[in-house]
Each structure stands twice: as structure tokens, then as C-alpha cells.
Amino acid sequence: MPSLLDLLGIFLRIGASGFGGLGAALALLERELVQTRRVLTAADLTEALTYTKLLPGSTVLQVVAYVAYKLGGWTGSAVATVAFVVPSALAMLALAACYVAATALPAMTPVVNGLTAAVVGILLSTTYRLGKSNIRDPLTAVIAAGALALGVFFAAQAALVVIAAGLIGVLLLSEAPTGREKAGKAKA
Amino acid sequence: MLELFWRFVLVSLLAFGGGQAALPLVERIAVFETGWLSAQDFATAVAFSYVTPGPVLILATFIGYRAAGVAGAAIATLGIFLMPWLLAAAAAQQLQRLLQHPFLRGFGRGAAPAVVGLLGVTALSLAKPVLVSWPYAGVALLALLLASRTRLHPILILVGGSVLGLVIGATA
């Protein structure tokens, strides 16, 4: 088992180089902990991903918290998670400070507009991708359309919309997944 | 400051489906409901969160900084990650059985499509200030095509958008 200092070093490194979201971080964890140090198995990583996907919150951070718990208990998990976040938090802080200084210059406006337009395009593509995997039947389609309408026309509190939709899910979507998915496939 | 903390804790607890799924919640709360930052600032924060390593929700650091300086950044970062960390470590310890409870799965299945709808709201509200001019609408469309049809890294799309913005600004 790695020591706390080892965990600190490993996760600082992974936190500083995990560009590109969950996939990139998983690849780094796999290489460092499964292949090089052999302190975890590939099955441990799959298990971490399976369970943390069910939880609310940043999945990549939770995979780190989960596997680090296996390696060093509560303390190990806390050390690793903080180490994982610190590099990106510092980078973000630096960018935020630069941004505040830079936007004082009027010359930056078109650059920020171009950036915003690109973000809009990326978010629309994310909306489509998330929609494809989460809207499977008429009910989930109605929930998505309802949330869109509530947000656009009624300026509803986003948190309340999500909680209400979750409760509808508890009432109507809690059964075993197999039956529902079969029904969805039969329709499609 | 306290509000900064609890609002991000709330967002993190509703982020079924990971960091990307939490973006619309963060936008609704930080831009629309509290006015901590403008829609443009938020778009930049999203761009920066793709550019930095680690989780997308690190944009909480940006928002906290905009709202209340370095201390705000620390509080917001703690708020967005504290509960997810606790839940994940607890899951590793013991709670696997609870996580497979049908009610939790049902909640996630109901919340996920709502998040998709809210993400649409976020995209629209970010689009409003820039898409009033055709060249920027073209940039957004190009980004949409590249992001959905190619495997081009988001960082390259964002850099491309900024460069095109510079060109548009210089020629207009």
C-alpha cells in the first residue's frame, strides 16, 4: 500500500495532467495505479466508476475519492482528493485573475464573443449527447421538454426543477431497469 | 459568503450524471438567480474549465473568485466538492447496497432528462448576447458541428472560436 506521501505525489501529478475530463483521468489512474504500481486492479477502477456514476457530483473526483479510500482509508481519500483538485483550482484561479484584468481592455470583447459562441456550440452538442443517453421514452422526453419550458418561459428555480423531476423518477422510474428498457426497444 | 457555500453544496447534491450535467444548474444559479457573474463571464468560465486539467466543476473556483475574491474561490471550490467526496468515500467503505436502491436510481433517471432540458436553457441564454450578429452565429454553428461530428478536442474548438472572434473584431 502506498503511504500518504505517495498518495499526495501521485494525485498531485494526475490532477495536474488530467486534461480532457473523465476519460483522460481514468487512463492516468489505470497507468499509475494498476499497471505501474499494481496496488489496484482494473476491476477496482470499474467498480469505482459503476458506483460513483450513481452518485450526484463530479464523477472524476469521486472515482479518485473512491479508489483512494481503498488505498488509504478516510485520510488517504481526503489527501488524494485535495491533491487532485489543487492543481486545477490554482490554474483556474490564475486564469480568472487574468480574465478580470484582460476584460478591462475593450480590444478583448470580440475574443470573448468568439469564445462564447464556441462554448454555445459545444454545449448544444453536449445537450444532444446527454439527451440521447437519458431520454429513452415519452416520459423522460416530457420531463426534458418541461424543464426547458420552465426555464425559458417561467424562469423557474433550477434546483426545484431537478428535485421535482427526481421525485417523478422515484414514483415512476424506480422499477428494475430491464423491463423498461425492453419496452423502450420494442417501441423503437 | 455563506450563500456561496450552500448554493454550491446544493448544486453538487443535484448533479446526477456528473460535472457536465451540473453546468446548467451552476449557470441558472450563478448568472440568472444571483447575478454573481454575467452570461459572458460564465461562458468564459466554462471554456477555462475545459482548458484546465481535472474536473469541469472547477469552474466553481472561477465563479467564487468573481463573486468574492480568493476567499470566495476557496469556499466555492470546497462547497462543490465536499459532499461528492464524502459520498464517494462512504460508498467505497460500505454503502454500495444503498446506492443500488431503486429510489436513488429512479431519482437519477428522472433528474437526468430535466438536466438536459436545463442545459438547453443555458445554451440559449449564453447565445443571446453573442448571436445577435451573423458572424458569431456562424462560429457557434461551426463549433456545434465540430463538437458533434468530429473528435476534435474542445480546447482546439475554443481556441479556434477566440481566434475567429479576433478576426471578426478586426474586420467589423
Short mmCIF file of C-alpha atoms in Angstrom, two decimals:
data_model
loop_
_atom_site.label_atom_id
_atom_site.label_comp_id
_atom_site.label_asym_id
_atom_site.label_seq_id
_atom_site.Cartn_x
_atom_site.Cartn_y
_atom_site.Cartn_z
CA MET A 1 0.00 0.00 0.00
CA PRO A 2 1.30 3.48 -0.82
CA SER A 3 1.99 5.91 2.04
CA LEU A 4 0.10 9.19 2.45
CA LEU A 5 3.07 11.00 0.93
CA ASP A 6 2.95 8.64 -2.06
CA LEU A 7 -0.77 9.34 -2.47
CA LEU A 8 -0.13 13.07 -2.28
CA GLY A 9 2.51 12.87 -5.00
CA ILE A 10 0.56 10.52 -7.28
CA PHE A 11 -2.65 12.51 -7.18
CA LEU A 12 -0.97 15.91 -7.50
CA ARG A 13 0.59 14.57 -10.68
CA ILE A 14 -2.66 13.11 -12.02
CA GLY A 15 -4.55 16.27 -11.05
CA ALA A 16 -2.06 18.41 -12.96
CA SER A 17 -2.09 16.29 -16.12
CA GLY A 18 -5.67 15.04 -16.39
CA PHE A 19 -6.68 17.23 -19.34
CA GLY A 20 -9.83 16.18 -21.10
CA GLY A 21 -12.21 15.10 -18.37
CA LEU A 22 -13.13 11.68 -17.05
CA GLY A 23 -11.62 9.59 -19.84
CA ALA A 24 -8.18 11.14 -19.52
CA ALA A 25 -8.14 10.86 -15.72
CA LEU A 26 -9.22 7.21 -15.86
CA ALA A 27 -6.40 6.43 -18.28
CA LEU A 28 -3.88 8.09 -15.96
CA LEU A 29 -5.23 6.27 -12.88
CA GLU A 30 -5.08 2.99 -14.75
CA ARG A 31 -1.50 3.50 -15.86
CA GLU A 32 -0.25 4.73 -12.47
CA LEU A 33 -2.13 2.51 -10.01
CA VAL A 34 -2.94 -0.63 -11.98
CA GLN A 35 -0.05 -1.06 -14.40
CA THR A 36 2.94 0.66 -12.78
CA ARG A 37 2.36 0.26 -9.04
CA ARG A 38 -0.02 -2.70 -9.14
CA VAL A 39 -1.86 -1.54 -5.99
CA LEU A 40 -5.27 -1.76 -7.69
CA THR A 41 -6.83 -3.99 -10.33
CA ALA A 42 -8.73 -2.90 -13.42
CA ALA A 43 -11.83 -4.33 -11.72
CA ASP A 44 -11.36 -1.87 -8.81
CA LEU A 45 -11.49 1.03 -11.27
CA THR A 46 -14.59 -0.34 -12.97
CA GLU A 47 -16.23 -0.79 -9.57
CA ALA A 48 -15.38 2.81 -8.62
CA LEU A 49 -16.87 4.08 -11.88
CA THR A 50 -20.02 1.98 -11.56
CA TYR A 51 -20.85 3.17 -8.06
CA THR A 52 -19.83 6.81 -8.39
CA LYS A 53 -21.88 7.20 -11.59
CA LEU A 54 -24.96 6.68 -9.43
CA LEU A 55 -23.96 9.47 -7.05
CA PRO A 56 -24.52 13.17 -7.61
CA GLY A 57 -21.38 15.25 -8.11
CA SER A 58 -18.26 15.34 -10.26
CA THR A 59 -17.67 11.74 -11.35
CA VAL A 60 -13.95 12.11 -11.96
CA LEU A 61 -13.39 13.49 -8.45
CA GLN A 62 -15.49 10.69 -6.99
CA VAL A 63 -13.55 7.97 -8.79
CA VAL A 64 -10.40 9.45 -7.21
CA ALA A 65 -12.06 9.61 -3.77
CA TYR A 66 -13.28 6.03 -4.12
CA VAL A 67 -10.04 4.37 -5.19
CA ALA A 68 -8.01 6.43 -2.72
CA TYR A 69 -10.28 5.20 0.07
CA LYS A 70 -9.39 1.66 -0.97
CA LEU A 71 -5.71 2.63 -0.77
CA GLY A 72 -5.63 4.68 2.43
CA GLY A 73 -8.98 4.87 4.19
CA TRP A 74 -10.64 8.18 5.04
CA THR A 75 -7.35 10.05 5.48
CA GLY A 76 -5.93 8.68 2.24
CA SER A 77 -9.09 9.60 0.38
CA ALA A 78 -9.07 13.15 1.77
CA VAL A 79 -5.37 13.68 0.96
CA ALA A 80 -5.70 12.27 -2.56
CA THR A 81 -8.86 14.22 -3.38
CA VAL A 82 -7.42 17.55 -2.21
CA ALA A 83 -4.19 16.80 -4.11
CA PHE A 84 -6.22 16.01 -7.22
CA VAL A 85 -8.18 19.30 -7.08
CA VAL A 86 -5.41 21.72 -6.08
CA PRO A 87 -3.57 21.93 -9.46
CA SER A 88 -6.72 22.69 -11.44
CA ALA A 89 -8.05 25.09 -8.78
CA LEU A 90 -4.78 27.06 -8.89
CA ALA A 91 -4.80 27.08 -12.70
CA MET A 92 -8.40 28.29 -12.68
CA LEU A 93 -7.62 30.99 -10.12
CA ALA A 94 -4.76 32.26 -12.27
CA LEU A 95 -6.97 32.28 -15.38
CA ALA A 96 -9.77 34.05 -13.51
CA ALA A 97 -7.39 36.76 -12.30
CA CYS A 98 -6.00 37.24 -15.84
CA TYR A 99 -9.51 37.33 -17.27
CA VAL A 100 -10.64 40.04 -14.88
CA ALA A 101 -7.59 42.12 -15.83
CA ALA A 102 -7.94 41.40 -19.57
CA THR A 103 -11.64 42.19 -19.91
CA ALA A 104 -10.89 45.71 -18.76
CA LEU A 105 -9.42 46.14 -22.26
CA PRO A 106 -12.06 46.84 -24.92
CA ALA A 107 -9.94 45.02 -27.53
CA MET A 108 -10.78 41.73 -25.77
CA THR A 109 -14.54 41.96 -26.44
CA PRO A 110 -14.56 40.18 -29.84
CA VAL A 111 -12.28 37.45 -28.48
CA VAL A 112 -14.67 36.82 -25.58
CA ASN A 113 -17.61 36.87 -28.02
CA GLY A 114 -15.92 34.29 -30.24
CA LEU A 115 -15.13 32.17 -27.20
CA THR A 116 -18.73 32.41 -26.01
CA ALA A 117 -20.04 31.41 -29.42
CA ALA A 118 -17.76 28.35 -29.40
CA VAL A 119 -18.96 27.44 -25.89
CA VAL A 120 -22.57 27.69 -27.08
CA GLY A 121 -21.81 25.24 -29.90
CA ILE A 122 -20.06 22.81 -27.55
CA LEU A 123 -22.90 23.00 -25.00
CA LEU A 124 -25.51 22.31 -27.70
CA SER A 125 -23.54 19.25 -28.74
CA THR A 126 -23.34 18.16 -25.07
CA THR A 127 -27.10 18.69 -24.73
CA TYR A 128 -27.66 16.43 -27.72
CA ARG A 129 -25.29 13.74 -26.41
CA LEU A 130 -26.76 13.75 -22.88
CA GLY A 131 -30.24 13.80 -24.37
CA LYS A 132 -29.58 10.74 -26.47
CA SER A 133 -28.46 8.71 -23.46
CA ASN A 134 -31.04 9.99 -20.94
CA ILE A 135 -34.23 10.45 -22.96
CA ARG A 136 -35.44 6.96 -23.68
CA ASP A 137 -39.21 7.10 -23.64
CA PRO A 138 -42.13 9.55 -23.78
CA LEU A 139 -41.98 10.25 -20.03
CA THR A 140 -38.31 11.31 -19.99
CA ALA A 141 -38.92 13.35 -23.15
CA VAL A 142 -41.77 15.17 -21.40
CA ILE A 143 -39.55 15.83 -18.36
CA ALA A 144 -36.81 17.30 -20.57
CA ALA A 145 -39.26 19.45 -22.55
CA GLY A 146 -40.95 20.53 -19.32
CA ALA A 147 -37.63 21.58 -17.77
CA LEU A 148 -36.74 23.55 -20.92
CA ALA A 149 -40.11 25.30 -20.92
CA LEU A 150 -39.99 26.06 -17.19
CA GLY A 151 -36.52 27.54 -17.59
CA VAL A 152 -37.22 29.60 -20.71
CA PHE A 153 -40.76 30.85 -20.06
CA PHE A 154 -41.20 30.79 -16.29
CA ALA A 155 -37.66 31.40 -15.02
CA ALA A 156 -38.17 28.56 -12.56
CA GLN A 157 -35.56 27.84 -9.86
CA ALA A 158 -33.28 25.26 -11.46
CA ALA A 159 -32.75 23.28 -8.24
CA LEU A 160 -36.50 22.91 -7.72
CA VAL A 161 -36.97 21.71 -11.30
CA VAL A 162 -34.33 19.00 -10.84
CA ILE A 163 -35.73 17.91 -7.46
CA ALA A 164 -39.28 17.72 -8.86
CA ALA A 165 -38.06 15.69 -11.85
CA GLY A 166 -36.15 13.38 -9.50
CA LEU A 167 -39.28 12.79 -7.44
CA ILE A 168 -41.25 11.96 -10.59
CA GLY A 169 -38.45 9.48 -11.29
CA VAL A 170 -38.78 7.94 -7.83
CA LEU A 171 -42.51 7.47 -8.39
CA LEU A 172 -42.48 6.28 -11.99
CA LEU A 173 -38.97 5.12 -12.95
CA SER A 174 -37.81 3.14 -9.92
CA GLU A 175 -38.62 -0.36 -11.18
CA ALA A 176 -36.00 -2.82 -12.37
CA PRO A 177 -34.25 -1.44 -15.46
CA THR A 178 -34.67 -4.50 -17.67
CA GLY A 179 -38.43 -4.30 -18.17
CA ARG A 180 -38.40 -0.61 -19.02
CA GLU A 181 -35.52 -0.88 -21.44
CA LYS A 182 -37.11 -3.82 -23.20
CA ALA A 183 -40.31 -1.83 -23.58
CA GLY A 184 -38.30 1.09 -25.00
CA LYS A 185 -36.57 -1.15 -27.52
CA ALA A 186 -39.83 -2.76 -28.61
CA LYS A 187 -41.22 0.70 -29.39
CA ALA A 188 -38.10 1.77 -31.27
CA MET B 1 -20.03 34.02 1.52
CA LEU B 2 -22.21 31.53 3.33
CA GLU B 3 -24.63 31.69 0.41
CA LEU B 4 -21.78 30.91 -1.99
CA PHE B 5 -21.02 27.79 0.04
CA TRP B 6 -24.51 26.37 0.46
CA ARG B 7 -25.58 27.08 -3.09
CA PHE B 8 -22.61 25.11 -4.44
CA VAL B 9 -23.29 22.31 -1.95
CA LEU B 10 -26.85 22.20 -3.27
CA VAL B 11 -25.67 22.10 -6.90
CA SER B 12 -23.26 19.26 -6.11
CA LEU B 13 -26.02 17.21 -4.49
CA LEU B 14 -28.25 17.59 -7.55
CA ALA B 15 -25.52 16.85 -10.09
CA PHE B 16 -26.74 13.41 -11.13
CA GLY B 17 -24.81 12.46 -14.23
CA GLY B 18 -21.53 14.14 -13.31
CA GLY B 19 -19.98 17.56 -13.80
CA GLN B 20 -21.28 18.27 -17.31
CA ALA B 21 -24.81 17.68 -16.08
CA ALA B 22 -24.32 20.27 -13.35
CA LEU B 23 -23.40 23.08 -15.78
CA PRO B 24 -26.97 24.28 -16.32
CA LEU B 25 -27.62 24.32 -12.56
CA VAL B 26 -24.48 26.38 -11.99
CA GLU B 27 -25.46 28.79 -14.78
CA ARG B 28 -29.04 29.20 -13.59
CA ILE B 29 -27.91 29.85 -10.03
CA ALA B 30 -24.76 31.94 -10.56
CA VAL B 31 -25.92 34.02 -13.55
CA PHE B 32 -29.69 34.04 -13.56
CA GLU B 33 -30.73 33.72 -9.92
CA THR B 34 -27.96 35.54 -8.03
CA GLY B 35 -26.20 37.60 -10.72
CA TRP B 36 -22.75 36.71 -9.36
CA LEU B 37 -21.46 36.95 -12.92
CA SER B 38 -22.64 37.76 -16.44
CA ALA B 39 -23.54 35.20 -19.11
CA GLN B 40 -20.31 36.05 -20.95
CA ASP B 41 -18.25 35.53 -17.81
CA PHE B 42 -19.95 32.18 -17.35
CA ALA B 43 -19.18 31.13 -20.93
CA THR B 44 -15.54 32.03 -20.33
CA ALA B 45 -15.55 30.06 -17.08
CA VAL B 46 -16.87 27.02 -18.95
CA ALA B 47 -14.17 27.45 -21.59
CA PHE B 48 -11.48 27.70 -18.90
CA SER B 49 -12.81 24.59 -17.16
CA TYR B 50 -12.22 22.64 -20.39
CA VAL B 51 -8.76 24.13 -20.73
CA THR B 52 -7.62 23.31 -17.18
CA PRO B 53 -6.94 19.71 -16.12
CA GLY B 54 -9.24 17.93 -13.72
CA PRO B 55 -13.00 18.20 -13.15
CA VAL B 56 -15.23 20.54 -15.18
CA LEU B 57 -16.85 21.79 -11.97
CA ILE B 58 -13.60 23.57 -11.16
CA LEU B 59 -15.48 26.46 -12.71
CA ALA B 60 -16.81 26.95 -9.17
CA THR B 61 -13.35 28.38 -8.40
CA PHE B 62 -13.80 30.99 -11.15
CA ILE B 63 -17.29 31.92 -10.01
CA GLY B 64 -16.23 32.14 -6.36
CA TYR B 65 -13.35 34.41 -7.36
CA ARG B 66 -15.67 36.67 -9.38
CA ALA B 67 -18.18 36.82 -6.53
CA ALA B 68 -15.86 37.27 -3.55
CA GLY B 69 -12.14 37.14 -4.44
CA VAL B 70 -9.67 34.45 -3.42
CA ALA B 71 -11.60 33.52 -0.24
CA GLY B 72 -14.75 33.16 -2.34
CA ALA B 73 -12.86 30.88 -4.74
CA ALA B 74 -11.78 28.64 -1.86
CA ILE B 75 -15.28 28.50 -0.34
CA ALA B 76 -16.98 27.74 -3.67
CA THR B 77 -14.43 25.03 -4.51
CA LEU B 78 -14.94 23.42 -1.12
CA GLY B 79 -18.71 23.66 -1.49
CA ILE B 80 -18.88 21.97 -4.88
CA PHE B 81 -16.59 19.05 -3.96
CA LEU B 82 -17.16 18.37 -0.24
CA MET B 83 -20.37 16.32 -0.38
CA PRO B 84 -19.46 14.36 -3.55
CA TRP B 85 -16.16 13.40 -1.87
CA LEU B 86 -17.94 12.30 1.32
CA LEU B 87 -20.48 10.28 -0.66
CA ALA B 88 -17.82 8.58 -2.80
CA ALA B 89 -15.58 7.66 0.14
CA ALA B 90 -18.61 6.41 2.06
CA ALA B 91 -19.59 4.35 -0.97
CA ALA B 92 -16.13 2.82 -1.08
CA GLN B 93 -16.43 1.99 2.59
CA GLN B 94 -19.80 0.39 2.81
CA LEU B 95 -22.76 1.90 1.10
CA GLN B 96 -22.83 0.00 -2.19
CA ARG B 97 -26.13 -1.65 -1.32
CA LEU B 98 -27.81 1.66 -0.56
CA LEU B 99 -26.60 3.10 -3.85
CA GLN B 100 -28.43 0.43 -5.75
CA HIS B 101 -31.66 1.28 -4.01
CA PRO B 102 -34.38 1.61 -6.66
CA PHE B 103 -35.44 5.02 -5.29
CA LEU B 104 -32.00 6.53 -5.84
CA ARG B 105 -31.84 5.10 -9.35
CA GLY B 106 -35.35 6.39 -10.03
CA PHE B 107 -34.36 9.86 -8.80
CA GLY B 108 -31.34 9.85 -11.10
CA ARG B 109 -33.40 8.69 -14.07
CA GLY B 110 -35.95 11.44 -13.53
CA ALA B 111 -33.38 14.18 -12.82
CA ALA B 112 -31.19 13.41 -15.85
CA PRO B 113 -33.69 14.43 -18.57
CA ALA B 114 -34.57 17.59 -16.60
CA VAL B 115 -30.88 18.49 -16.67
CA VAL B 116 -30.87 18.01 -20.45
CA GLY B 117 -33.74 20.50 -20.74
CA LEU B 118 -31.97 22.98 -18.45
CA LEU B 119 -28.76 22.63 -20.44
CA GLY B 120 -30.78 23.80 -23.44
CA VAL B 121 -31.90 26.84 -21.39
CA THR B 122 -28.26 27.57 -20.51
CA ALA B 123 -27.11 27.31 -24.12
CA LEU B 124 -29.89 29.71 -25.19
CA SER B 125 -29.12 32.27 -22.51
CA LEU B 126 -25.40 32.23 -23.34
CA ALA B 127 -26.29 32.53 -27.02
CA LYS B 128 -28.43 35.65 -26.55
CA PRO B 129 -25.65 38.26 -26.14
CA VAL B 130 -23.44 36.93 -28.99
CA LEU B 131 -25.75 35.55 -31.61
CA VAL B 132 -27.22 38.94 -32.45
CA SER B 133 -24.56 39.17 -35.17
CA TRP B 134 -24.27 36.70 -38.04
CA PRO B 135 -20.51 36.06 -37.89
CA TYR B 136 -20.74 34.89 -34.26
CA ALA B 137 -23.77 32.73 -35.05
CA GLY B 138 -21.57 31.14 -37.72
CA VAL B 139 -18.84 30.48 -35.14
CA ALA B 140 -21.39 28.82 -32.83
CA LEU B 141 -22.71 26.65 -35.66
CA LEU B 142 -19.19 25.66 -36.70
CA ALA B 143 -18.36 24.76 -33.07
CA LEU B 144 -21.56 22.69 -32.83
CA LEU B 145 -20.67 20.77 -36.00
CA LEU B 146 -17.06 20.18 -34.93
CA ALA B 147 -18.07 19.12 -31.41
CA SER B 148 -20.74 16.68 -32.56
CA ARG B 149 -19.30 15.36 -35.84
CA THR B 150 -15.58 15.15 -35.14
CA ARG B 151 -13.36 14.01 -32.30
CA LEU B 152 -11.58 17.36 -32.20
CA HIS B 153 -10.60 18.28 -28.64
CA PRO B 154 -12.82 21.00 -27.06
CA ILE B 155 -9.71 23.06 -26.26
CA LEU B 156 -8.97 23.41 -30.01
CA ILE B 157 -12.56 24.43 -30.73
CA LEU B 158 -12.36 27.10 -28.00
CA VAL B 159 -9.04 28.44 -29.23
CA GLY B 160 -10.46 28.49 -32.77
CA GLY B 161 -13.52 30.41 -31.57
CA SER B 162 -11.36 33.04 -29.85
CA VAL B 163 -9.17 33.48 -32.94
CA LEU B 164 -12.24 33.83 -35.18
CA GLY B 165 -13.60 36.39 -32.70
CA LEU B 166 -10.37 38.36 -33.06
CA VAL B 167 -10.70 38.23 -36.87
CA ILE B 168 -14.36 39.27 -36.72
CA GLY B 169 -13.47 42.15 -34.39
CA ALA B 170 -10.68 43.31 -36.69
CA THR B 171 -12.77 43.26 -39.87
CA ALA B 172 -16.02 44.67 -38.47
#
